[in-house]
Tab-separated table of C-alpha atoms in Angstrom:
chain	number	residue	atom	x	y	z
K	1	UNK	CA	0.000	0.000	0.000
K	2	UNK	CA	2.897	2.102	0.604
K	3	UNK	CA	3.851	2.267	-2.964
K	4	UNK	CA	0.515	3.490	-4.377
K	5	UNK	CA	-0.762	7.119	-4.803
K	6	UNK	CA	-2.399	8.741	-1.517
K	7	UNK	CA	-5.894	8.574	-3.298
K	8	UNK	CA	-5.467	4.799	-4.250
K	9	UNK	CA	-4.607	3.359	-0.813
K	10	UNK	CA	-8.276	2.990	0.267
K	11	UNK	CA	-9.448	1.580	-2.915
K	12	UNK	CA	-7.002	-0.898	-3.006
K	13	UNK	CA	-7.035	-2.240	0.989
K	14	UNK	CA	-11.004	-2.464	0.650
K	15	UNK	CA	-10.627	-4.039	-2.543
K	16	UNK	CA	-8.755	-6.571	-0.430
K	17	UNK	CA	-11.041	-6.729	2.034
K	18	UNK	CA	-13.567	-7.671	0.226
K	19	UNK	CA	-11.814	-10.475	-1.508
K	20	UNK	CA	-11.083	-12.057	1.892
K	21	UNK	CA	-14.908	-11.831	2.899
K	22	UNK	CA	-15.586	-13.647	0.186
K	23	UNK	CA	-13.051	-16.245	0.745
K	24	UNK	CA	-14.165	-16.347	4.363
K	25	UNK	CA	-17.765	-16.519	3.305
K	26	UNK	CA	-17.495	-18.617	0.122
K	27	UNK	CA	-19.302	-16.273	-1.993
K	28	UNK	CA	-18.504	-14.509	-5.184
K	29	UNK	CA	-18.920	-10.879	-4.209
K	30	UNK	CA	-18.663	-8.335	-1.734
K	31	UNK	CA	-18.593	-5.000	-1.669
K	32	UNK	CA	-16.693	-2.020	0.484
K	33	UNK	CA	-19.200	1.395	0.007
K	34	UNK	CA	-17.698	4.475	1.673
K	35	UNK	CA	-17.636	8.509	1.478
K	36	UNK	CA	-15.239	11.030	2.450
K	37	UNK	CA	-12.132	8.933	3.461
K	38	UNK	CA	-8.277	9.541	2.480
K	39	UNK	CA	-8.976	12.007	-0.441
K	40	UNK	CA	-11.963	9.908	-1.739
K	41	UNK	CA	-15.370	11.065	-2.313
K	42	UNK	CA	-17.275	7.919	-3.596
K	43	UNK	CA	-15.719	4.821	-2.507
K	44	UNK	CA	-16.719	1.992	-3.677
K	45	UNK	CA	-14.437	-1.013	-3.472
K	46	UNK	CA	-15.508	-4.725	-5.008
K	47	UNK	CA	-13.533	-8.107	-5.061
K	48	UNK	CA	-14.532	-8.515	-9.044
K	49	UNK	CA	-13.127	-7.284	-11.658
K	50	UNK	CA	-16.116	-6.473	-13.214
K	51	UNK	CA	-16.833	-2.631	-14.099
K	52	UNK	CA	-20.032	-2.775	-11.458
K	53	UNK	CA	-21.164	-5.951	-9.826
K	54	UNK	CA	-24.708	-6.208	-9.534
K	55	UNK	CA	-24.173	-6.708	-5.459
K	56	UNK	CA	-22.500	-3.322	-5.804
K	57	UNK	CA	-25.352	-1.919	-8.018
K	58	UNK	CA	-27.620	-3.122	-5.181
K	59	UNK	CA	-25.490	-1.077	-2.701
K	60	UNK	CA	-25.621	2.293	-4.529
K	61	UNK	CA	-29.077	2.194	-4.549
K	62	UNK	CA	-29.396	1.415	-1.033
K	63	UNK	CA	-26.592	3.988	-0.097
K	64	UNK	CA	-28.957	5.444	1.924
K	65	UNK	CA	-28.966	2.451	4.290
K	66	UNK	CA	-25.703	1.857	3.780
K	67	UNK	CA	-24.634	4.897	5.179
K	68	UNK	CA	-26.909	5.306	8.288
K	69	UNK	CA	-25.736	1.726	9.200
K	70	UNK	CA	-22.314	2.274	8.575
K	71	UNK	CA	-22.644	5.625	11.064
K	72	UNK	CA	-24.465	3.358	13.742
K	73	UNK	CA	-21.321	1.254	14.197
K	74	UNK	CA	-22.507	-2.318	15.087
K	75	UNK	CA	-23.484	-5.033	12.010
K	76	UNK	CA	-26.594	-5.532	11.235
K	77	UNK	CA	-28.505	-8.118	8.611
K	78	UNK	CA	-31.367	-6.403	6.612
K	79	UNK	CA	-33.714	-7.164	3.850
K	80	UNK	CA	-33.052	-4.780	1.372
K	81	UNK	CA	-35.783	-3.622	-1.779
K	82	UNK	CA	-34.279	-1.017	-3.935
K	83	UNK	CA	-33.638	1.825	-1.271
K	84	UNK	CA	-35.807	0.713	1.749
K	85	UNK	CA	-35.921	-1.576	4.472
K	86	UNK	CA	-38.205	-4.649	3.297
K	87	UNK	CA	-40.130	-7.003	5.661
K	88	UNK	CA	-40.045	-9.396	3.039
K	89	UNK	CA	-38.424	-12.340	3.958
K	90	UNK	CA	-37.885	-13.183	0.123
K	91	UNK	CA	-36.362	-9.482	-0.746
K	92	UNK	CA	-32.429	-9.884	-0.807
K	93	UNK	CA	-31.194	-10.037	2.403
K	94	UNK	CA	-27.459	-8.455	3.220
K	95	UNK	CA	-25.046	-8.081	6.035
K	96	UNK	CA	-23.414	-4.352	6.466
K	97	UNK	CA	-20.271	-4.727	8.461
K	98	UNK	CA	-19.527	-1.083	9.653
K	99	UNK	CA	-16.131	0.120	9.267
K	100	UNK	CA	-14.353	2.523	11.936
K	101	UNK	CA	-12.946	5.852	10.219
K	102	UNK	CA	-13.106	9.329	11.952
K	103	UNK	CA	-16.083	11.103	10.986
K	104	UNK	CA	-17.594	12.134	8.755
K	105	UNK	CA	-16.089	9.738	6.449
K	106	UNK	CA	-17.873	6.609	6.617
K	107	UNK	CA	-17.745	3.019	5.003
K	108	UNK	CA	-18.979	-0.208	5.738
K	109	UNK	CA	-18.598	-4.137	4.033
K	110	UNK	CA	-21.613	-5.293	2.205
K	111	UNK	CA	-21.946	-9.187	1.890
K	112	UNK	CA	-25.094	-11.167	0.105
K	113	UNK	CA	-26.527	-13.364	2.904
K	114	UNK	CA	-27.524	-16.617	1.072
K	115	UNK	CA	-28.833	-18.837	3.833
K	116	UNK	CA	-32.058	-18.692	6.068
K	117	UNK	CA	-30.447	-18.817	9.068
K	118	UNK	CA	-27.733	-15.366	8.344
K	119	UNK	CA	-24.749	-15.188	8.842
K	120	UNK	CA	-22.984	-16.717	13.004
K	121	UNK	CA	-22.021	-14.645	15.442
K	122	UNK	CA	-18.171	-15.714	14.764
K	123	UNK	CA	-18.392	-14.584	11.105
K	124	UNK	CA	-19.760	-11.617	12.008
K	125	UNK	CA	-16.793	-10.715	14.166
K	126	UNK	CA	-14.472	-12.253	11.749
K	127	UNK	CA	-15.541	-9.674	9.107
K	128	UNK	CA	-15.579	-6.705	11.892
K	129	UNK	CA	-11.606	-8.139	12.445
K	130	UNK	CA	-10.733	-7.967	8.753
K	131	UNK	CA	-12.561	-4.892	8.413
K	132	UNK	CA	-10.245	-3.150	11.261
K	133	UNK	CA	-7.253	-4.840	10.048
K	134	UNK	CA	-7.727	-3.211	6.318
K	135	UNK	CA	-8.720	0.355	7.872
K	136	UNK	CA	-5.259	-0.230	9.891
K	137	UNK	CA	-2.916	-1.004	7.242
K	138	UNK	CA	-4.388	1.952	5.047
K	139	UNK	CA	-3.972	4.152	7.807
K	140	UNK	CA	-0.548	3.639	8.086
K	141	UNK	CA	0.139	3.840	4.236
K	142	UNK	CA	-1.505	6.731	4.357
K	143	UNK	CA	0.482	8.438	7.248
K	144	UNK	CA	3.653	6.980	5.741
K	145	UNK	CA	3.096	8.765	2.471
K	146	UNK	CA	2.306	12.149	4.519
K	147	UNK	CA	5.446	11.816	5.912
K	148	UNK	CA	7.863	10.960	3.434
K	149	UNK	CA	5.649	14.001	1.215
K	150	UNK	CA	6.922	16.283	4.513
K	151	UNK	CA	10.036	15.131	4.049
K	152	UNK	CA	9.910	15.840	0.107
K	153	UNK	CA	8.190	19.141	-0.144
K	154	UNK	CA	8.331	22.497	0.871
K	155	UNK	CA	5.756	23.461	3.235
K	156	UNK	CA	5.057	26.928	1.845
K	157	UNK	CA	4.471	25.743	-1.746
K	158	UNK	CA	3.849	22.762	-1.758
K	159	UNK	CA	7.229	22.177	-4.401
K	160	UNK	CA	9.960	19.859	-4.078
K	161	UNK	CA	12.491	20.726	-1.694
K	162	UNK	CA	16.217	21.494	-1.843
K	163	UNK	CA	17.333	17.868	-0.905
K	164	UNK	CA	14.597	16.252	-3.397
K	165	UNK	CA	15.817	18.615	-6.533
K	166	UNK	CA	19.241	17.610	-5.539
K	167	UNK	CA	18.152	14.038	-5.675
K	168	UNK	CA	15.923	14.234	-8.804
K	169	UNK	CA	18.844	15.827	-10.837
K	170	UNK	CA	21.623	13.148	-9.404
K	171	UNK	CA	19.238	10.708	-10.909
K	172	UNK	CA	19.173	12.511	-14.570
K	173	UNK	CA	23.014	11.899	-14.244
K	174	UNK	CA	22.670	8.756	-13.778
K	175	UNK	CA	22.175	8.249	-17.166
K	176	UNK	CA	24.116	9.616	-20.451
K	177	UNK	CA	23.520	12.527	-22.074
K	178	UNK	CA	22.712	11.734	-25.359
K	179	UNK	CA	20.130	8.820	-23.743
K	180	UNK	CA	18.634	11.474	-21.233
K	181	UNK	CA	18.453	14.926	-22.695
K	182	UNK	CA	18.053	17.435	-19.737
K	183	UNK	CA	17.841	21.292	-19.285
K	184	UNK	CA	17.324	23.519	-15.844
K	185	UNK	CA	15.647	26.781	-15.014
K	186	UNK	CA	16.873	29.250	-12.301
K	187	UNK	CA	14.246	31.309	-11.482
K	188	UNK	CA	14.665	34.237	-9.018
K	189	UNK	CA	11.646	36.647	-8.472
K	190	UNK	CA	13.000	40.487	-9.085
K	191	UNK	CA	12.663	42.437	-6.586
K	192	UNK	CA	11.230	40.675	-3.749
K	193	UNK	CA	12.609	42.254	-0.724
K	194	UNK	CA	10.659	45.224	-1.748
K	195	UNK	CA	7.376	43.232	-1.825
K	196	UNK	CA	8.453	41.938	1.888
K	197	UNK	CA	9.398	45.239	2.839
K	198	UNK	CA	6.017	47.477	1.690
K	199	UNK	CA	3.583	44.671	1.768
K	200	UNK	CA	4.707	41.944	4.686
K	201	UNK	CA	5.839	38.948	4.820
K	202	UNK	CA	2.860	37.352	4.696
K	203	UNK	CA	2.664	39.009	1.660
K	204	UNK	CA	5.526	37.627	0.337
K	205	UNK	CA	4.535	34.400	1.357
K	206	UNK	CA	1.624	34.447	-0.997
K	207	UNK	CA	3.456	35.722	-3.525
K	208	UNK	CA	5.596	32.893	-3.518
K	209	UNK	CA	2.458	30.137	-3.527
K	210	UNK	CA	1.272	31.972	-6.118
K	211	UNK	CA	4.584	31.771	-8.119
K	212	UNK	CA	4.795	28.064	-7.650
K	213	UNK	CA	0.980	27.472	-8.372
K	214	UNK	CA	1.226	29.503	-12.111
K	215	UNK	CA	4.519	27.347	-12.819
K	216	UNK	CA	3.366	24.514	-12.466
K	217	UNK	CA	0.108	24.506	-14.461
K	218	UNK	CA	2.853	25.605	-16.827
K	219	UNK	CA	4.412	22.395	-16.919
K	220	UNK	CA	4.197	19.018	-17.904
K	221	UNK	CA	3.860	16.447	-15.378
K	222	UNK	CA	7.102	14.764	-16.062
K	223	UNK	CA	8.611	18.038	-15.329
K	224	UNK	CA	10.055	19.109	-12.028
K	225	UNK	CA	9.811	22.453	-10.086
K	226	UNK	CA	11.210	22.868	-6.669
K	227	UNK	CA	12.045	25.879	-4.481
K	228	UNK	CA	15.852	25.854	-4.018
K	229	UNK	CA	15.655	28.235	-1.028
K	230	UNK	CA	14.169	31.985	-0.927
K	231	UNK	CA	12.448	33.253	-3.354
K	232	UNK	CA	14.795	31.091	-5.947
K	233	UNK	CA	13.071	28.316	-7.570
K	234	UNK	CA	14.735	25.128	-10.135
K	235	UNK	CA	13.048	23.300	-12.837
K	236	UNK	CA	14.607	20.408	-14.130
K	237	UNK	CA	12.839	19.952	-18.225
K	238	UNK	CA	13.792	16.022	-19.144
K	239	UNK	CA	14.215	15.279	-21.846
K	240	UNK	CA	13.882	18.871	-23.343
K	241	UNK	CA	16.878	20.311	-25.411
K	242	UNK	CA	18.330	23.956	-24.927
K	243	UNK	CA	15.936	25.598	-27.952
K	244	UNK	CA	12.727	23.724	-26.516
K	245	UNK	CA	13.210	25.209	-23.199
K	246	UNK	CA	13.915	28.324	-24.351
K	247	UNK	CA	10.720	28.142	-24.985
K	248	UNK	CA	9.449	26.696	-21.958
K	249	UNK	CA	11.625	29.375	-20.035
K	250	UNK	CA	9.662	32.306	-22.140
K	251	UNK	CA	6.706	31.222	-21.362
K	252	UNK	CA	6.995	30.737	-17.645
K	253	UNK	CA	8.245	34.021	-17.641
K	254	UNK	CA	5.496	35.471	-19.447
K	255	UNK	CA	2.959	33.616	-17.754
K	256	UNK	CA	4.030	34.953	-14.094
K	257	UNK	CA	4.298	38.754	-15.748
K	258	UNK	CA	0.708	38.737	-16.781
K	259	UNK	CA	-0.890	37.362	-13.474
K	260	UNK	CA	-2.499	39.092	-10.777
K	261	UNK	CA	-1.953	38.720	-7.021
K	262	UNK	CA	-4.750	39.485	-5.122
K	263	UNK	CA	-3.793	40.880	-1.431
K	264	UNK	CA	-5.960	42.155	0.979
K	265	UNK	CA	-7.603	44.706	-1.516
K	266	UNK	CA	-4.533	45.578	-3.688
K	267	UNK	CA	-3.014	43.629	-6.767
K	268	UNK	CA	0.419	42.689	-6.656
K	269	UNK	CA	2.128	42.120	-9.835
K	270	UNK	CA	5.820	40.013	-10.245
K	271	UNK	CA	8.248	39.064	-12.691
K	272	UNK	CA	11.287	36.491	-12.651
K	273	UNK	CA	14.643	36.352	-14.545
K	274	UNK	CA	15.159	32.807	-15.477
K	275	UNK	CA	18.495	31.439	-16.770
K	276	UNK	CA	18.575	28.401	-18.148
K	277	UNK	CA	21.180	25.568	-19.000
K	278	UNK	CA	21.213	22.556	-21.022
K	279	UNK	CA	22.892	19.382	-20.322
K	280	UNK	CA	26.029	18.885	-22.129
K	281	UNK	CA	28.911	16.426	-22.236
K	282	UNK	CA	31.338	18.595	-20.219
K	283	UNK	CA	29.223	18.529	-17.214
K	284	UNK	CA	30.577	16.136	-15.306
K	285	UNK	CA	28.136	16.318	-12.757
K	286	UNK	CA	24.618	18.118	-11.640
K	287	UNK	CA	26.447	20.811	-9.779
K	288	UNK	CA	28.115	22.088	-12.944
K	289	UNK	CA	24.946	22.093	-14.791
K	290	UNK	CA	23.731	24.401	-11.951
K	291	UNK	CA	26.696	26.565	-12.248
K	292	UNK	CA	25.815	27.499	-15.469
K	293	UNK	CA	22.532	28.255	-14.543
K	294	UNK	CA	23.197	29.895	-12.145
K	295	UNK	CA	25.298	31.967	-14.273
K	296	UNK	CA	22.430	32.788	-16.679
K	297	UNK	CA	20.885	34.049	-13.967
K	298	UNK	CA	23.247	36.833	-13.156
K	299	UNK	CA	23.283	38.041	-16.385
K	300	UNK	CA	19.322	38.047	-16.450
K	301	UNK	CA	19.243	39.814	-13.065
K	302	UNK	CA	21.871	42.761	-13.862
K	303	UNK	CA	20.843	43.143	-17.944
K	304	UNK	CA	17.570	44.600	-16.699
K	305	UNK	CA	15.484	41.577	-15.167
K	306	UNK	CA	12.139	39.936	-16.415
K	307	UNK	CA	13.963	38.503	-19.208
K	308	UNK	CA	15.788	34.667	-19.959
K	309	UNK	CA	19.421	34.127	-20.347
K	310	UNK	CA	21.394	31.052	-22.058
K	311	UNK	CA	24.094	29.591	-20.524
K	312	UNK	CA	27.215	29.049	-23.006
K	313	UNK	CA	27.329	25.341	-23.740
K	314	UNK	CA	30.611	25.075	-21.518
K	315	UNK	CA	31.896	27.951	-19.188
K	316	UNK	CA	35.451	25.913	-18.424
């Protein structure tokens, strides 16, 4: 579970859930129907891999029931017709297993009952068991991935931090150059003491969300945009040669010039100097690539700002 996205942890540990209910109940289906828990508005978790079993059909329709069940927190076997309660002792009948998540998310394990009698006393616990187990295990997935994403990012932004660009480029080097193409932004926002100094801090800090939020919907999602510390922030472009992020670099630029900042009543406006460096032979290693980068930079920031410098292919 640790290895999937944040928003596929539930799916998957209810999906395996409900294959062990059925292996525990010998039946062919069972379904997990939830709201509101780890990043997931519908959940809805079956052990087929059909698109929409017709026992979890049968549980959309009765969400209703579901749900309230699920909220009272102890099992319960009901006859079920369409969305009410039936006192028909030939409607379907069902078991709803609630499952324990901190309100208001709720979920609960649906199981076909197939015999007059319901289900024992021991399966029902058995299910309650497995339910808590799988609610356990995708709690902890879940709080593993929060931390090693608080580990990764910057708090502010919500970019990759210092130590993760760092890692992300030593990777790109792992590999040649002519196999894995690479170029890097430097972006510094111009003037940004004076925002800090007439507007606040916390001005500044929104300026600098706001930065990293128009970047990235700039970018591709194989690209990579970090803060590298202050109001300096690195993209790495794989697989992008020097003339194609040009480009890129131009457009960032020209993206973050026309945007607003709303703040407290006023608009604040910004602009970055970029300078940008493409991967050649004679960098040995990601630091030098940075070096020229960096370089670009300086000439952007003193040959009037708001503009995008090249880095020479080799500055040795």
């Amino acid at each position: 579970l640790r290895t999937l996205p944040a928003d596929e942890i539930a799916p998957h540990a209810f999906r395996m859930l409900s294959s062990r209910a059925c292996e525990l109940l010998a039946i062919d289906d069972a379904v997990v129907l939830g709201h509101g828990y780890l990043g997931n508005e519908l959940l809805l978790a079956q052990s087929g891999e059909h698109l929409v079993s017709p026992l979890a059909q049968a549980a959309l329709v009765a969400r209703g029931i579901v749900r309230i069940h699920a909220q009272n927190r102890e099992p319960v076997q009901l006859w079920i017709d369409g969305a009410r309660i039936s006192d028909d002792p030939h409607a379907p009948r069902y078991a709803i297993g609630p499952m324990r998540l901190p309100a208001p998310a709720w979920a609960a394990l649906v199981v076909p009952v197939r015999t007059a009698e319901g289900l024992s006393t021991e399966e029902q616990l058995a299910l309650v068991e497995l339910a808590r187990i799988a609610v356990m295990h995708a709690e902890a997935a879940h709080a593993a991935i929060q931390l090693r994403r608080t580990a990764e990012h910057d708090a502010l932004t919500g970019c990759l931090n210092r130590r993760s660009l760092d890692q992300s480029l030593a990777r790109e080097f792992q590999m040649p150059v002519e196999q894995s193409p690479l170029s890097v932004l430097f972006i510094d926002i111009d003037w940004f003491k004076r925002i800090n100094d007439n507007f606040g801090h916390a001005c500044g800090d929104q300026c600098l969300r706001s930065l990293a939020a128009t970047l990235r919907a700039e970018l591709r999602p194989t690209d990579v945009l970090g803060r590298y510390g202050g109001e300096e922030f690195l993209v790495l472009l794989p697989g992008h040669d020097g003339a194609a992020s040009r480009l890129i670099a131009e457009r960032l630029r020209q993206a973050v010039e026309h945007s607003v900042i709303e703040w407290q009543g006023m608009q604040v406006k910004l602009t970055i100097s970029i300078g940008m460096a493409a991967r050649r032979g004679e960098d040995a290693d990601a630091p030098a690539l940075l070096e020229r980068a960096d370089k670009a930079l300086y000439l952007a920031k003193h040959e009037g700002r708001n503009c995008v410098r090249v880095a020479p292919a080799y500055s040795g």
